[in-house]
Amino acid sequence: MRLILFGVAGSVGAGVLRECLRDPEVQAVLAVGRSSCGLAHAKLTELVRPDLFALEPIGGYDACLFCGEEDLALSVARTATVPRFCYTGGQDSGDALLALDLDVYVFRPGYVHPARGVRSRTWYRMVYVAAAPVQPLIRRLFPARVTTEEALGRAMIRVAAYGWDTRVLDARAVNAAADLVP
């Protein structure tokens, strides 16, 4: 599977990229952003553009995974040349994307705990540090509201490859999709 990925500069997008690079079903990743992600990997190609709203359509990929601004996601999705578009956003985000004539899945994961050393560059990092010792308990108590970046990345890859029975996935659905064996 060949994937386009937006948002690798953020902690969620960086976590999704890490899972894409680890997944044997993913053959290639095109990371699109305003700056380089700073990684080198055999599967990874970067497309750096200062104005992401002025992108030409990108062909030759199986799906787009989008972790970032909803207005930019909508702009990219309107010119998408991929058969499937997966967007991760906040609780009430993605409705305009769902209205497009495109196979769109919206991930509304709630609290996403960083995994494997990914660090947020925002004030959220203090919340993540404070919550780390109790994160497994929080995930068990609130399964429809809590996941990890690792699970979100695996879920986005699985849904990009195989689809899902609903077009909107909360944390419970994200965790279920992440646990599927390809």
Short mmCIF file of C-alpha atoms in Angstrom, two decimals:
data_model
loop_
_atom_site.label_atom_id
_atom_site.label_comp_id
_atom_site.label_asym_id
_atom_site.label_seq_id
_atom_site.Cartn_x
_atom_site.Cartn_y
_atom_site.Cartn_z
CA MET A 1 0.00 0.00 0.00
CA ARG A 2 1.22 3.49 -0.88
CA LEU A 3 0.12 6.32 1.44
CA ILE A 4 0.17 10.11 1.46
CA LEU A 5 0.51 11.52 4.99
CA PHE A 6 -0.13 15.08 6.10
CA GLY A 7 0.70 16.43 9.55
CA VAL A 8 3.96 14.70 10.44
CA ALA A 9 5.19 17.85 12.22
CA GLY A 10 2.63 17.26 14.98
CA SER A 11 2.86 14.54 17.60
CA VAL A 12 -0.15 12.61 16.26
CA GLY A 13 1.13 12.74 12.67
CA ALA A 14 4.63 11.74 13.83
CA GLY A 15 3.12 8.73 15.60
CA VAL A 16 1.14 7.77 12.49
CA LEU A 17 4.29 8.11 10.36
CA ARG A 18 6.21 5.84 12.72
CA GLU A 19 3.51 3.16 12.41
CA CYS A 20 3.47 3.51 8.60
CA LEU A 21 7.22 2.96 8.46
CA ARG A 22 6.95 -0.09 10.76
CA ASP A 23 4.02 -1.72 8.91
CA PRO A 24 5.06 -4.37 6.35
CA GLU A 25 1.92 -3.70 4.25
CA VAL A 26 2.96 -0.08 3.70
CA GLN A 27 5.39 0.06 0.80
CA ALA A 28 5.76 3.84 0.47
CA VAL A 29 4.86 7.00 2.38
CA LEU A 30 4.80 10.48 0.91
CA ALA A 31 4.99 12.92 3.84
CA VAL A 32 3.60 16.30 2.78
CA GLY A 33 4.24 19.36 4.91
CA ARG A 34 5.51 22.90 5.24
CA SER A 35 8.84 21.65 6.57
CA SER A 36 10.86 18.45 6.54
CA CYS A 37 10.12 15.83 9.15
CA GLY A 38 13.87 15.24 9.46
CA LEU A 39 13.71 11.46 9.03
CA ALA A 40 15.41 9.24 6.50
CA HIS A 41 13.82 5.87 5.68
CA ALA A 42 13.69 3.68 2.58
CA LYS A 43 9.86 3.92 2.47
CA LEU A 44 9.74 7.70 3.03
CA THR A 45 9.64 10.48 0.47
CA GLU A 46 8.93 14.08 1.45
CA LEU A 47 7.13 16.84 -0.39
CA VAL A 48 7.82 20.19 1.29
CA ARG A 49 5.75 23.17 0.20
CA PRO A 50 5.27 26.47 2.05
CA ASP A 51 1.68 26.81 0.80
CA LEU A 52 -0.17 23.52 1.19
CA PHE A 53 -3.39 25.11 -0.07
CA ALA A 54 -1.76 25.44 -3.51
CA LEU A 55 -0.81 21.80 -4.00
CA GLU A 56 -1.34 20.10 -7.33
CA PRO A 57 -3.20 16.77 -7.13
CA ILE A 58 -0.88 13.91 -6.19
CA GLY A 59 -1.46 10.63 -8.00
CA GLY A 60 -0.21 7.08 -7.63
CA TYR A 61 -1.19 6.49 -3.99
CA ASP A 62 -3.81 4.24 -2.41
CA ALA A 63 -4.98 6.53 0.40
CA CYS A 64 -4.36 9.80 2.18
CA LEU A 65 -3.93 9.93 5.96
CA PHE A 66 -4.47 13.45 7.23
CA CYS A 67 -3.53 14.59 10.75
CA GLY A 68 -4.02 18.33 10.93
CA GLU A 69 -6.07 21.41 10.17
CA GLU A 70 -9.59 20.65 9.00
CA ASP A 71 -9.72 23.52 6.48
CA LEU A 72 -6.53 22.23 4.83
CA ALA A 73 -7.88 18.66 4.92
CA LEU A 74 -10.98 19.83 3.10
CA SER A 75 -8.88 21.61 0.47
CA VAL A 76 -6.71 18.52 -0.08
CA ALA A 77 -9.69 16.13 -0.13
CA ARG A 78 -11.45 18.20 -2.80
CA THR A 79 -8.55 17.58 -5.18
CA ALA A 80 -7.73 14.06 -3.94
CA THR A 81 -6.82 11.45 -6.49
CA VAL A 82 -6.82 8.65 -3.92
CA PRO A 83 -9.64 6.16 -3.44
CA ARG A 84 -9.75 6.62 0.36
CA PHE A 85 -9.22 9.61 2.68
CA CYS A 86 -8.68 9.20 6.45
CA TYR A 87 -8.80 12.31 8.63
CA THR A 88 -8.13 12.59 12.34
CA GLY A 89 -9.54 15.53 14.23
CA GLY A 90 -11.49 16.70 17.23
CA GLN A 91 -14.81 15.60 18.63
CA ASP A 92 -17.07 17.46 16.19
CA SER A 93 -14.72 17.71 13.23
CA GLY A 94 -14.87 16.25 9.76
CA ASP A 95 -18.53 16.75 8.87
CA ALA A 96 -17.68 18.76 5.75
CA LEU A 97 -15.30 15.98 4.67
CA LEU A 98 -18.02 13.37 5.11
CA ALA A 99 -20.24 15.36 2.75
CA LEU A 100 -17.74 15.02 -0.13
CA ASP A 101 -18.18 12.46 -2.89
CA LEU A 102 -15.16 10.52 -1.63
CA ASP A 103 -14.59 7.45 0.55
CA VAL A 104 -13.83 9.41 3.75
CA TYR A 105 -13.29 8.13 7.29
CA VAL A 106 -13.12 10.56 10.20
CA PHE A 107 -11.22 9.56 13.32
CA ARG A 108 -12.36 11.32 16.50
CA PRO A 109 -10.12 9.60 19.01
CA GLY A 110 -10.54 11.87 22.03
CA TYR A 111 -7.45 11.75 24.25
CA VAL A 112 -4.45 10.42 22.30
CA HIS A 113 -1.53 9.47 24.52
CA PRO A 114 1.89 9.66 22.86
CA ALA A 115 3.88 6.46 22.51
CA ARG A 116 7.43 5.38 21.74
CA GLY A 117 9.11 8.68 22.52
CA VAL A 118 6.99 11.01 20.36
CA ARG A 119 6.78 14.35 22.13
CA SER A 120 4.27 17.13 21.67
CA ARG A 121 5.68 20.57 20.98
CA THR A 122 2.72 22.22 22.71
CA TRP A 123 1.64 22.65 26.33
CA TYR A 124 -0.08 19.24 26.02
CA ARG A 125 3.25 17.58 26.77
CA MET A 126 2.79 18.49 30.45
CA VAL A 127 -0.59 16.72 30.44
CA TYR A 128 0.97 13.66 28.81
CA VAL A 129 3.74 13.50 31.41
CA ALA A 130 1.25 13.84 34.28
CA ALA A 131 -1.13 11.25 32.80
CA ALA A 132 1.52 8.67 31.84
CA PRO A 133 1.39 6.64 35.09
CA VAL A 134 -2.41 6.33 34.98
CA GLN A 135 -2.88 6.14 31.20
CA PRO A 136 -3.63 2.38 31.15
CA LEU A 137 -6.29 2.88 33.84
CA ILE A 138 -7.78 5.87 31.99
CA ARG A 139 -7.93 3.79 28.80
CA ARG A 140 -9.80 0.98 30.61
CA LEU A 141 -12.23 3.39 32.30
CA PHE A 142 -12.95 5.46 29.18
CA PRO A 143 -12.47 3.15 26.16
CA ALA A 144 -14.54 5.35 23.85
CA ARG A 145 -12.43 8.43 24.68
CA VAL A 146 -8.80 7.26 25.04
CA THR A 147 -6.23 5.74 22.69
CA THR A 148 -2.52 5.98 21.88
CA GLU A 149 -0.68 7.39 18.88
CA GLU A 150 0.51 3.88 18.12
CA ALA A 151 -3.07 2.52 18.03
CA LEU A 152 -4.29 5.51 16.00
CA GLY A 153 -1.54 4.96 13.43
CA ARG A 154 -2.30 1.23 13.10
CA ALA A 155 -6.04 1.97 12.86
CA MET A 156 -5.57 4.58 10.13
CA ILE A 157 -3.47 2.12 8.13
CA ARG A 158 -6.04 -0.68 8.52
CA VAL A 159 -8.97 1.56 7.59
CA ALA A 160 -7.02 2.98 4.63
CA ALA A 161 -6.46 -0.58 3.40
CA TYR A 162 -9.78 -2.26 4.20
CA GLY A 163 -12.34 0.38 5.15
CA TRP A 164 -14.54 0.21 8.25
CA ASP A 165 -18.21 -0.39 8.98
CA THR A 166 -18.78 3.23 10.09
CA ARG A 167 -17.37 6.40 8.59
CA VAL A 168 -16.73 8.02 12.00
CA LEU A 169 -14.44 6.24 14.48
CA ASP A 170 -14.25 7.13 18.16
CA ALA A 171 -11.43 5.86 20.40
CA ARG A 172 -13.21 2.52 20.95
CA ALA A 173 -13.40 1.93 17.17
CA VAL A 174 -9.82 3.18 16.74
CA ASN A 175 -8.61 0.65 19.31
CA ALA A 176 -10.65 -2.13 17.67
CA ALA A 177 -9.27 -1.32 14.21
CA ALA A 178 -5.73 -1.14 15.61
CA ASP A 179 -6.05 -4.62 17.07
CA LEU A 180 -7.06 -6.24 13.75
CA VAL A 181 -4.51 -8.52 12.21
CA PRO A 182 -4.14 -7.88 8.47
#
